């Protein structure tokens, strides 16, 4: 009996507490930088696309919402010909971000993606691509990888020794 | 005003009679009970117009509000369907009617004779207050009240005994 | 103070009771939100006050569906019964000096009779829906309301003994010096608990029990028929709060302010208390409910009646 009265009194005391509701459209909630929201494709600091069209994101995606087609430019650098994410299917699990070897695909703290037409939720590459490096400002995949592209020969990458000349005998 | 009260009295009486007839004849038990409630309410109005508001209120509270609710409760639990209606029809066919009909016809004739002979408004407008009723119950009718209370006490003890689920009882049944 | 015309009283009480109970829907949602550290409906109109209007438009335009397995006439009558019985009870309620629709000399018994008839609405709704959950809700309602009615009536008899009448206006007049909540505190607590059970509010909302009976007796109701149960519930708690104010808190009696204002303040305080109960207490189990009623409340009500009677006799 006493506990009942105490419960009622404790609940009554909540009249004087701060309300925890954030009145969303008027008052935006704080989202941490690592919030998993809308997916973007980032560029490296030089302005080139980071995506190398390795298909890992499309493979790992549990709902199969990522579709892309790889191609190469004239210097042998791979990039996606098209890159399509169906956000009406996406569950924002972030597995694609984990799988990406080049930090190209990233999830951003933005969730306001309502559309009246379902078709508008299918984002093409030009919708996804942003003009910046996203969460990894200094990282440039092509500068650290050993692959030869235009302007960078084999062995010229950062922390990379020049390739061994197999025709010389000296060690 | 007396005229209006008389009209209300006869209207309520007519409602009571019709509702009672319907309560007997409805095939669905819950519908019959609904008419029984209407009939009890009409009787309460009759009491009220005859100047016995306390009896009217008690009629509503005890009969319409408690006893018939229990009837409805039991009927709901039984879940009477079409089959029970057929059995009932079979039971009430032919000869079974004759005896009750003759007896009730005799009673009806008696009631009609009494109504026709006696002046109708004899009992009207004699307001019975709660105090008068209380004095009557615990004065001249004390024996009846006490007997009824003993009977109810017996019923209560019996119900307690039947509804008892003690630990030992449960074990004994297993 | 001149007595208003009876028809004016009827219309006034009807309008105030119905709009108050509609307004209560908003009050309940806002207060529940307050006690759960939320905001509640605050979008439609100032402070969300027009939420009631929006809900009403919604409920009026919904499809009024009668399930094919239902017992149609009873199904239709059931929601009307609750509205009629509760609104009839408002007729004997003395709001302020002279403002009462019908000053019956058995007003209290009339209120008890009407509240006991209100059970039919729930029981018949549960039966007529032709649905197992609804039937269970109806059965629970029948058992619960009959049990709680018994000591509800008994808990009021202390007040009747002190005032010496069943007339509600006379009971209010008799409390001019001392409100009955002080000499009849036990009766007040018992009536409060019985009132919560009669209005089928948490923690006694067993007939509805969303969690186990999917809204119980009104699972099958939609549209305005559901709306009538909904408004009927709020009318019921308004009625119980008003009865508590009249019987135990001296009705319109109070210093400085006009009588009507005092009455409304008392009623509103109890309405808020009802909502606070809902916000804080969990639903009881059914056997707990029945044993609380018959093994605790009923003997207490009898003791209260006996002691009050003895004191009244000794004083004479």
XYZ file of C-alpha atoms in Angstrom:
661
model
C 0.000 0.000 0.000
C 2.776 2.379 0.983
C 4.734 1.496 -2.141
C 1.689 2.326 -4.251
C 1.464 5.781 -2.724
C 5.196 6.287 -3.121
C 4.961 5.293 -6.780
C 2.180 7.790 -7.362
C 4.165 10.504 -5.611
C 7.341 9.743 -7.564
C 5.464 9.883 -10.838
C 3.892 13.147 -9.759
C 7.361 14.594 -9.142
C 8.038 14.095 -12.829
C 5.843 17.148 -13.482
C 8.840 19.240 -12.557
C 11.438 17.381 -14.587
C 12.929 18.519 -17.855
C 11.229 16.942 -20.863
C 13.525 14.771 -22.894
C 11.655 15.083 -26.182
C 13.518 16.916 -28.943
C 10.881 18.678 -31.043
C 12.361 17.403 -34.264
C 11.421 19.560 -37.204
C 11.841 22.769 -35.172
C 14.819 21.584 -33.223
C 17.382 19.340 -34.913
C 18.873 16.544 -32.876
C 22.679 16.291 -32.581
C 23.948 13.432 -34.712
C 27.401 12.032 -34.097
C 29.779 12.082 -37.084
C 29.644 8.313 -37.198
C 25.841 8.159 -37.503
C 24.926 5.803 -40.318
C 22.748 7.814 -42.683
C 22.708 8.686 -46.359
C 25.536 6.997 -48.328
C 28.001 9.090 -50.340
C 30.918 8.381 -52.644
C 33.919 10.514 -51.701
C 36.872 11.813 -53.698
C 40.545 11.778 -52.754
C 42.328 15.041 -51.874
C 43.436 15.491 -55.488
C 39.841 15.484 -56.664
C 39.835 12.078 -58.294
C 37.232 9.433 -57.563
C 38.233 7.096 -54.774
C 36.038 4.243 -55.928
C 37.951 1.552 -57.747
C 34.833 -0.480 -58.631
C 35.981 -3.577 -56.770
C 32.374 -4.744 -56.154
C 33.091 -5.524 -52.507
C 30.320 -3.203 -51.332
C 27.813 -4.731 -53.721
C 28.804 -8.209 -52.556
C 28.621 -7.469 -48.860
C 25.349 -5.551 -49.043
C 22.774 -7.741 -47.230
C 19.818 -6.310 -49.146
C 21.535 -6.039 -52.513
C 20.778 -2.400 -52.929
C 24.109 -1.431 -54.540
C 24.626 -1.896 -58.277
C 27.705 -0.787 -60.218
C 29.657 -1.492 -63.345
C 33.471 -1.249 -63.417
C 35.410 0.307 -66.244
C 38.940 1.700 -66.837
C 40.147 5.021 -68.117
C 42.868 5.285 -70.777
C 45.640 5.037 -68.145
C 44.360 1.820 -66.599
C 42.724 3.442 -63.548
C 39.523 1.649 -62.574
C 36.356 3.523 -61.780
C 32.641 2.713 -61.790
C 30.831 3.400 -65.018
C 27.611 3.709 -63.082
C 26.996 3.403 -59.386
C 23.463 3.043 -58.165
C 22.100 2.722 -54.630
C 18.452 1.981 -54.058
C 17.739 3.784 -50.796
C 14.261 2.350 -50.543
C 16.013 -0.956 -49.871
C 19.066 0.225 -47.988
C 19.046 -0.640 -44.284
C 21.968 1.643 -43.395
C 23.933 -1.197 -41.862
C 27.298 0.279 -42.852
C 28.753 -3.015 -44.096
C 29.632 -1.397 -47.424
C 31.690 1.208 -45.599
C 33.527 -1.535 -43.704
C 34.179 -3.488 -46.865
C 35.454 -0.582 -48.940
C 39.258 -0.821 -49.386
C 39.602 2.801 -50.518
C 37.306 4.641 -48.092
C 35.263 5.670 -51.105
C 31.815 4.706 -49.872
C 30.868 6.405 -46.614
C 27.743 6.810 -44.493
C 26.933 10.353 -43.450
C 24.834 11.758 -40.568
C 21.845 12.667 -42.702
C 18.580 10.783 -42.570
C 16.086 13.225 -44.060
C 15.454 11.419 -47.314
C 11.666 11.307 -47.621
C 10.254 11.267 -51.121
C 6.740 11.176 -52.508
C 7.850 9.020 -55.413
C 9.598 5.762 -54.648
C 11.637 6.000 -57.833
C 13.303 9.127 -56.508
C 15.000 7.055 -53.841
C 17.203 5.345 -56.432
C 20.385 7.439 -56.316
C 22.702 7.473 -59.311
C 26.438 8.131 -59.247
C 26.053 11.884 -59.773
C 23.720 12.017 -56.760
C 26.113 10.026 -54.613
C 29.438 11.594 -55.537
C 30.552 14.455 -53.294
C 33.313 16.987 -53.824
C 35.465 16.080 -50.874
C 37.258 13.368 -48.978
C 34.531 12.787 -46.385
C 35.684 11.374 -43.067
C 39.280 10.663 -44.180
C 40.689 13.991 -45.351
C 44.333 13.012 -46.005
C 43.854 9.586 -47.472
C 44.610 8.926 -51.121
C 44.371 5.323 -52.150
C 46.274 5.725 -55.397
C 49.197 7.399 -53.612
C 49.686 4.452 -51.250
C 48.886 1.548 -53.526
C 51.416 -0.073 -55.786
C 49.320 0.085 -58.895
C 50.673 2.079 -61.819
C 48.535 4.945 -63.017
C 49.184 8.055 -65.031
C 51.626 10.361 -63.248
C 52.805 7.639 -60.884
C 54.922 4.768 -61.948
C 55.516 1.555 -60.025
C 57.510 2.089 -56.849
C 56.718 5.781 -56.636
C 53.974 5.470 -54.073
C 54.406 6.599 -50.476
C 56.378 4.165 -48.274
C 57.161 2.064 -51.315
C 60.569 0.878 -52.412
C 61.343 0.990 -56.134
C 60.694 -2.334 -57.828
C 63.508 -4.840 -58.076
C 65.262 -4.928 -61.481
C 65.165 -8.610 -62.272
C 67.911 -8.225 -64.894
C 70.561 -7.173 -62.337
C 72.445 -9.626 -60.190
C 73.222 -7.362 -57.226
C 70.973 -7.985 -54.274
C -50.080 16.416 -12.747
C -51.924 13.402 -11.402
C -53.184 12.750 -14.896
C -49.658 12.770 -16.307
C -48.498 10.463 -13.520
C -51.346 8.115 -14.312
C -50.406 8.108 -18.001
C -46.810 7.369 -17.050
C -48.008 4.593 -14.761
C -50.081 2.897 -17.451
C -47.426 3.402 -20.131
C -44.771 1.864 -17.911
C -47.135 -0.966 -17.039
C -47.803 -1.654 -20.727
C -44.058 -1.618 -21.429
C -43.508 -4.037 -18.571
C -46.152 -6.460 -19.862
C -44.931 -6.334 -23.476
C -41.295 -6.655 -22.454
C -42.103 -9.616 -20.240
C -43.962 -11.370 -23.036
C -41.032 -10.763 -25.356
C -38.620 -11.954 -22.672
C -40.456 -15.274 -22.617
C -40.733 -15.685 -26.368
C -37.312 -14.581 -27.660
C -35.319 -17.560 -28.935
C -31.886 -16.025 -28.194
C -31.274 -16.124 -24.461
C -29.397 -12.817 -24.258
C -32.154 -11.005 -26.167
C -34.679 -12.450 -23.725
C -32.577 -11.167 -20.843
C -32.433 -7.726 -22.436
C -36.229 -7.645 -22.499
C -36.239 -8.822 -18.901
C -34.087 -5.802 -17.996
C -36.506 -3.506 -19.827
C -39.368 -5.117 -17.956
C -37.642 -4.600 -14.598
C -36.925 -0.972 -15.438
C -40.563 -0.480 -16.392
C -41.624 -1.987 -13.068
C -39.251 0.445 -11.354
C -40.996 3.319 -13.133
C -44.331 1.883 -11.988
C -43.096 1.887 -8.402
C -41.889 5.447 -8.797
C -45.204 6.708 -10.135
C -46.939 4.960 -7.256
C -44.885 7.044 -4.844
C -42.240 4.559 -3.783
C -38.982 6.017 -5.133
C -36.782 4.011 -2.780
C -38.286 0.725 -3.926
C -37.873 1.877 -7.528
C -34.192 2.661 -6.975
C -33.611 -0.642 -5.210
C -35.376 -2.461 -8.042
C -32.966 -0.894 -10.522
C -29.850 -1.417 -8.398
C -30.524 -4.928 -7.149
C -32.602 -6.608 -9.826
C -31.625 -4.850 -13.040
C -28.123 -3.921 -11.924
C -26.923 -7.014 -10.132
C -29.089 -10.093 -10.491
C -29.748 -9.919 -14.224
C -26.083 -9.119 -14.797
C -25.349 -12.464 -13.197
C -27.909 -14.101 -15.509
C -26.237 -12.497 -18.502
C -22.871 -13.617 -17.122
C -24.006 -17.226 -16.918
C -25.701 -17.171 -20.329
C -22.535 -15.753 -21.865
C -20.497 -18.531 -20.299
C -22.853 -21.237 -21.527
C -22.570 -20.081 -25.151
C -26.017 -21.343 -26.147
C -26.223 -21.989 -29.847
C -28.799 -23.078 -32.412
C -28.763 -26.636 -31.071
C -30.037 -25.691 -27.619
C -32.843 -23.720 -29.277
C -33.907 -26.853 -31.128
C -33.848 -28.974 -27.984
C -35.920 -26.358 -26.229
C -38.459 -26.341 -29.053
C -38.677 -30.119 -28.854
C -39.274 -30.004 -25.101
C -41.983 -27.377 -25.375
C -43.909 -29.125 -28.130
C -47.461 -30.481 -27.711
C -48.658 -31.768 -24.339
C -46.039 -30.023 -22.222
C -47.857 -26.742 -22.739
C -51.276 -27.758 -21.461
C -50.773 -27.929 -17.693
C -48.890 -24.632 -17.210
C -51.259 -22.832 -19.588
C -54.371 -23.853 -17.623
C -52.797 -22.892 -14.312
C -51.546 -19.519 -15.509
C -54.864 -18.789 -17.207
C -56.540 -19.275 -13.824
C -54.061 -16.847 -12.234
C -54.582 -14.340 -15.046
C -58.337 -14.467 -14.625
C -57.913 -13.892 -10.916
C -55.648 -10.867 -11.478
C -58.045 -9.377 -14.060
C -60.935 -9.826 -11.641
C -59.011 -8.095 -8.850
C -57.968 -5.194 -11.108
C -61.490 -4.659 -12.397
C -63.021 -4.784 -8.940
C -60.568 -2.654 -6.951
C -60.177 1.113 -7.436
C -56.904 1.650 -9.322
C -55.483 4.715 -7.601
C -55.853 3.405 -4.068
C -52.161 2.903 -3.502
C -51.029 5.903 -5.513
C -49.325 8.981 -4.081
C -48.503 7.448 -0.746
C -44.880 8.443 -0.554
C -42.814 5.866 1.283
C -39.571 7.299 2.566
C -36.423 5.304 3.310
C -37.157 5.818 7.011
C -40.637 4.282 6.730
C -39.270 1.328 4.823
C -36.478 0.845 7.327
C -38.914 0.980 10.235
C -41.191 -1.493 8.480
C -38.313 -3.891 7.737
C -36.941 -3.855 11.275
C -40.346 -3.571 12.967
C -43.240 -5.774 11.874
C -41.190 -7.703 9.284
C -38.120 -8.300 11.477
C -38.596 -12.055 11.482
C -38.734 -12.203 7.684
C -35.616 -10.063 7.328
C -33.714 -12.207 9.794
C -34.817 -15.418 8.100
C -33.761 -14.052 4.727
C -30.396 -13.004 6.141
C -29.871 -16.469 7.630
C -30.694 -17.995 4.261
C -28.220 -15.677 2.523
C -25.568 -16.483 5.130
C -26.074 -20.162 4.427
C -25.753 -19.521 0.716
C -22.589 -17.495 1.319
C -20.968 -20.227 3.401
C -21.960 -22.809 0.792
C -20.507 -20.720 -2.025
C -17.290 -20.225 -0.069
C -17.060 -23.956 0.519
C -17.663 -24.818 -3.136
C -15.300 -22.155 -4.436
C -12.528 -22.980 -1.998
C -9.212 -23.936 -3.591
C -6.921 -24.663 -0.692
C -3.589 -26.374 -1.175
C -4.749 -29.601 0.482
C -7.918 -29.656 -1.638
C -5.932 -29.358 -4.825
C -3.660 -32.179 -3.736
C -6.603 -34.358 -2.803
C -8.066 -33.954 -6.278
C -4.839 -34.924 -7.987
C -29.660 33.240 -7.109
C -32.476 32.504 -9.516
C -32.998 28.934 -10.571
C -32.473 28.424 -14.302
C -35.140 26.816 -16.433
C -34.897 22.995 -16.325
C -34.355 22.751 -20.072
C -31.561 25.314 -19.835
C -30.022 23.182 -17.082
C -30.326 20.032 -19.179
C -28.741 21.629 -22.222
C -26.062 23.283 -20.111
C -25.110 20.110 -18.251
C -25.108 18.094 -21.486
C -22.908 20.576 -23.319
C -20.508 21.027 -20.414
C -20.277 17.286 -19.680
C -19.708 16.303 -23.303
C -17.233 19.048 -24.111
C -15.414 18.477 -20.839
C -15.013 14.794 -21.611
C -13.810 15.582 -25.119
C -11.369 18.086 -23.674
C -10.277 15.394 -21.221
C -8.889 13.312 -24.057
C -6.424 16.101 -24.706
C -5.782 16.686 -20.992
C -5.068 13.012 -20.448
C -2.609 12.807 -23.298
C -0.821 15.975 -22.232
C -0.643 14.991 -18.570
C 0.523 11.455 -19.310
C 3.210 13.000 -21.472
C 4.150 15.411 -18.687
C 4.603 12.569 -16.232
C 6.600 10.575 -18.739
C 8.840 13.574 -19.520
C 7.373 14.002 -22.999
C 5.291 16.746 -24.640
C 2.199 14.983 -25.940
C 0.035 16.415 -28.724
C 1.144 20.023 -29.223
C 0.916 20.514 -32.969
C -2.759 21.077 -33.759
C -3.707 24.565 -32.662
C -2.409 26.338 -29.552
C -0.903 23.754 -27.143
C -2.457 21.080 -29.357
C -5.923 21.978 -28.101
C -7.514 21.345 -31.482
C -6.275 17.752 -31.372
C -9.711 16.851 -30.007
C -11.323 18.327 -33.100
C -8.952 16.444 -35.383
C -9.674 13.195 -33.529
C -13.391 13.852 -33.805
C -13.223 14.414 -37.552
C -11.214 11.225 -37.862
C -13.605 9.157 -35.787
C -16.685 10.494 -37.592
C -15.312 9.745 -41.033
C -14.160 6.227 -40.225
C -16.032 3.280 -41.616
C -18.757 2.131 -39.253
C -18.305 -1.586 -39.553
C -20.426 -4.295 -37.991
C -18.726 -7.662 -38.151
C -20.785 -10.373 -39.875
C -20.408 -12.715 -36.875
C -21.790 -10.107 -34.466
C -25.273 -10.060 -32.986
C -26.304 -6.899 -34.811
C -29.071 -5.326 -32.666
C -27.226 -5.888 -29.398
C -23.965 -4.764 -30.985
C -25.587 -1.454 -31.939
C -27.410 -0.927 -28.639
C -24.394 -1.581 -26.388
C -22.467 1.668 -26.962
C -25.675 3.666 -26.589
C -26.342 2.168 -23.152
C -23.120 3.489 -21.649
C -23.749 7.005 -22.948
C -27.358 7.006 -21.753
C -26.637 5.682 -18.273
C -23.725 8.033 -17.648
C -25.535 11.085 -19.006
C -28.621 10.180 -16.954
C -26.463 10.180 -13.843
C -25.395 13.735 -14.602
C -29.051 14.705 -14.232
C -28.987 14.367 -10.432
C -25.614 16.058 -10.020
C -25.865 19.334 -8.078
C -23.301 21.537 -9.793
C -23.981 24.793 -7.976
C -26.884 26.168 -5.927
C -29.892 25.893 -8.218
C -27.984 24.343 -11.122
C -29.250 20.779 -11.106
C -31.409 19.115 -13.719
C -33.502 17.014 -11.372
C -33.244 17.396 -7.611
C -34.402 13.861 -6.802
C -34.777 12.940 -3.167
C -33.106 9.607 -3.983
C -30.369 11.168 -6.120
C -27.618 9.018 -4.654
C -29.533 5.802 -5.282
C -30.308 6.979 -8.790
C -26.599 7.439 -9.402
C -25.850 3.968 -8.037
C -28.622 2.431 -10.149
C -27.417 4.097 -13.322
C -23.828 3.073 -12.701
C -24.973 -0.506 -12.146
C -26.885 -0.412 -15.431
C -23.731 0.817 -17.154
C -22.272 -2.671 -16.776
C -24.667 -3.948 -19.432
C -23.011 -1.834 -22.051
C -19.677 -3.537 -21.530
C -21.057 -7.026 -20.999
C -23.369 -6.916 -24.016
C -20.695 -5.334 -26.210
C -18.373 -8.164 -25.283
C -21.010 -10.796 -25.946
C -22.405 -9.311 -29.154
C -18.999 -8.948 -30.786
C -18.835 -12.700 -31.242
C -15.146 -12.650 -30.461
C -13.364 -14.653 -27.777
C -11.289 -11.752 -26.499
C -14.300 -9.488 -26.366
C -16.265 -12.141 -24.518
C -13.463 -12.469 -21.982
C -13.471 -8.697 -21.577
C -17.227 -8.722 -21.052
C -16.997 -11.512 -18.475
C -14.288 -9.678 -16.591
C -16.320 -6.478 -16.694
C -19.385 -8.235 -15.283
C -17.472 -9.821 -12.413
C -15.432 -6.729 -11.644
C -18.216 -4.195 -11.741
C -20.670 -6.211 -9.687
C -18.060 -6.810 -6.994
C -16.958 -3.214 -6.854
C -20.493 -1.858 -6.955
C -21.282 -3.622 -3.691
C -18.748 -1.788 -1.602
C -19.119 1.371 -3.646
C -22.681 1.567 -2.361
C -21.650 0.557 1.153
C -18.855 3.114 1.302
C -21.388 5.838 0.514
C -23.746 4.791 3.269
C -21.487 6.463 5.849
C -22.120 9.776 4.107
C -25.826 9.005 4.001
C -25.838 8.277 7.734
C -24.099 11.555 8.509
C -26.302 13.633 6.217
C -29.456 11.653 6.926
C -30.652 11.813 3.321
C -30.148 10.417 -0.184
C -30.659 13.863 -1.672
C -27.374 15.043 -3.196
C -28.187 18.735 -2.812
C -28.969 18.196 0.864
C -25.717 16.240 1.262
C -23.778 19.188 -0.155
C -25.658 21.592 2.132
C -24.861 19.379 5.117
C -21.133 19.761 4.388
C -21.216 23.513 4.837
C -19.248 23.272 8.089
C -17.039 20.212 7.637
C -16.341 18.320 4.451
C -17.105 14.631 4.788
C -13.640 13.699 3.647
C -12.490 14.225 7.253
C -15.052 12.210 9.249
C -15.447 9.708 6.395
C -11.841 9.366 5.277
C -12.026 5.584 5.005
C -15.262 5.846 3.047
C -13.610 8.422 0.795
C -10.664 6.131 0.012
C -12.976 3.165 -0.578
C -15.232 5.162 -2.868
C -12.229 6.485 -4.767
C -10.948 2.956 -5.405
C -14.410 1.676 -6.289
C -14.883 4.658 -8.576
C -11.693 3.880 -10.468
C -12.898 0.305 -10.856
C -16.367 1.424 -11.964
C -14.892 3.743 -14.570
C -12.658 0.841 -15.720
C -9.519 2.933 -15.477
C -6.029 1.732 -14.778
C -5.068 -0.027 -12.529
C -8.490 -1.701 -12.840
C -8.910 -1.692 -16.617
C -9.114 -5.481 -16.809
C -12.025 -5.506 -19.298
C -9.881 -3.618 -21.806
C -6.390 -4.867 -21.012
C -4.729 -3.978 -24.306
C -1.803 -6.227 -23.555
C -3.729 -9.455 -23.126
C -7.241 -8.966 -24.547
C -6.511 -6.634 -27.494
C -8.832 -3.913 -26.135
C -11.294 -6.480 -24.778
C -14.928 -5.621 -25.160
C -14.447 -2.994 -27.861
C -12.057 -4.881 -30.143
C -14.676 -5.128 -32.864
C -15.969 -1.583 -32.622
C -14.988 1.119 -35.054
C -16.025 4.606 -36.017
C -18.489 6.445 -33.859
C -19.538 3.321 -31.960
C -15.999 3.081 -30.673
C -16.106 6.824 -30.133
C -19.100 6.402 -27.855
C -17.249 3.904 -25.683
C -14.304 6.275 -25.660
C -16.326 9.343 -24.694
C -18.368 7.175 -22.323
C -15.211 6.274 -20.432
C -14.241 9.923 -20.046
C -17.798 10.848 -19.097
C -17.587 8.073 -16.514
C -14.463 9.468 -14.884
C -15.950 12.968 -14.993
C -19.023 11.605 -13.237
C -17.017 9.764 -10.585
C -14.866 12.845 -9.952
C -17.990 14.984 -9.638
C -19.547 12.479 -7.245
C -16.404 12.490 -5.084
C -16.494 16.279 -5.050
C -20.188 16.318 -4.145
C -20.171 13.560 -1.545
C -16.851 14.050 0.195
C -15.412 17.450 -0.692
C -18.421 19.628 -0.070
C -19.494 20.128 -3.677
C -19.692 23.830 -4.370
C -18.781 24.875 -0.807
C -15.623 26.922 -0.466
C -14.451 30.376 0.517
C -14.036 33.484 -1.703
C -14.578 31.951 -5.128
C -18.040 31.492 -6.703
C -19.611 28.038 -6.088
C -19.396 26.907 -9.709
C -15.663 27.618 -9.817
C -15.097 25.669 -6.604
C -16.992 22.707 -7.982
C -15.031 22.724 -11.226
C -11.702 23.029 -9.384
C -12.491 19.997 -7.232
C -13.693 17.943 -10.185
C -10.651 18.844 -12.224
C -8.288 17.945 -9.394
C -9.791 14.475 -9.242
C -9.698 14.095 -13.003
C -5.984 14.824 -12.840
C -5.628 12.308 -10.033
C -7.305 9.652 -12.178
C -4.814 10.358 -14.932
C -1.943 10.281 -12.434
C -3.118 6.840 -11.344
C -2.998 5.703 -14.935
C 0.466 7.135 -15.349
C 1.893 5.434 -12.289
C 0.238 2.114 -11.485
C 0.439 -1.162 -13.392
C -2.650 -3.232 -14.156
C -3.649 -5.791 -11.540
C -4.082 -9.472 -12.155
C -7.705 -10.561 -12.204
C -7.594 -12.764 -9.086
C -5.803 -9.969 -7.224
C -8.578 -7.625 -8.267
C -11.324 -9.909 -7.032
C -9.661 -10.749 -3.741
C -8.866 -7.081 -3.130
C -12.530 -6.289 -3.685
C -14.076 -9.005 -1.579
C -11.437 -9.656 1.076
C -10.127 -6.154 1.773
C -12.464 -3.480 0.498
C -15.770 -5.113 1.357
C -14.961 -5.796 5.047
C -13.461 -2.308 5.363
C -16.653 -0.786 3.943
C -18.740 -2.792 6.423
C -16.520 -1.710 9.330
C -16.754 1.893 8.173
C -20.538 1.655 8.026
C -20.799 0.033 11.463
C -18.473 2.514 13.169
C -20.185 5.489 11.548
C -23.568 4.159 12.538
C -22.437 3.592 16.114
C -21.012 7.100 16.394
C -24.122 8.686 14.878
C -26.297 6.756 17.330
C -24.078 7.596 20.304
C -24.130 11.302 19.519
C -27.912 11.404 19.363
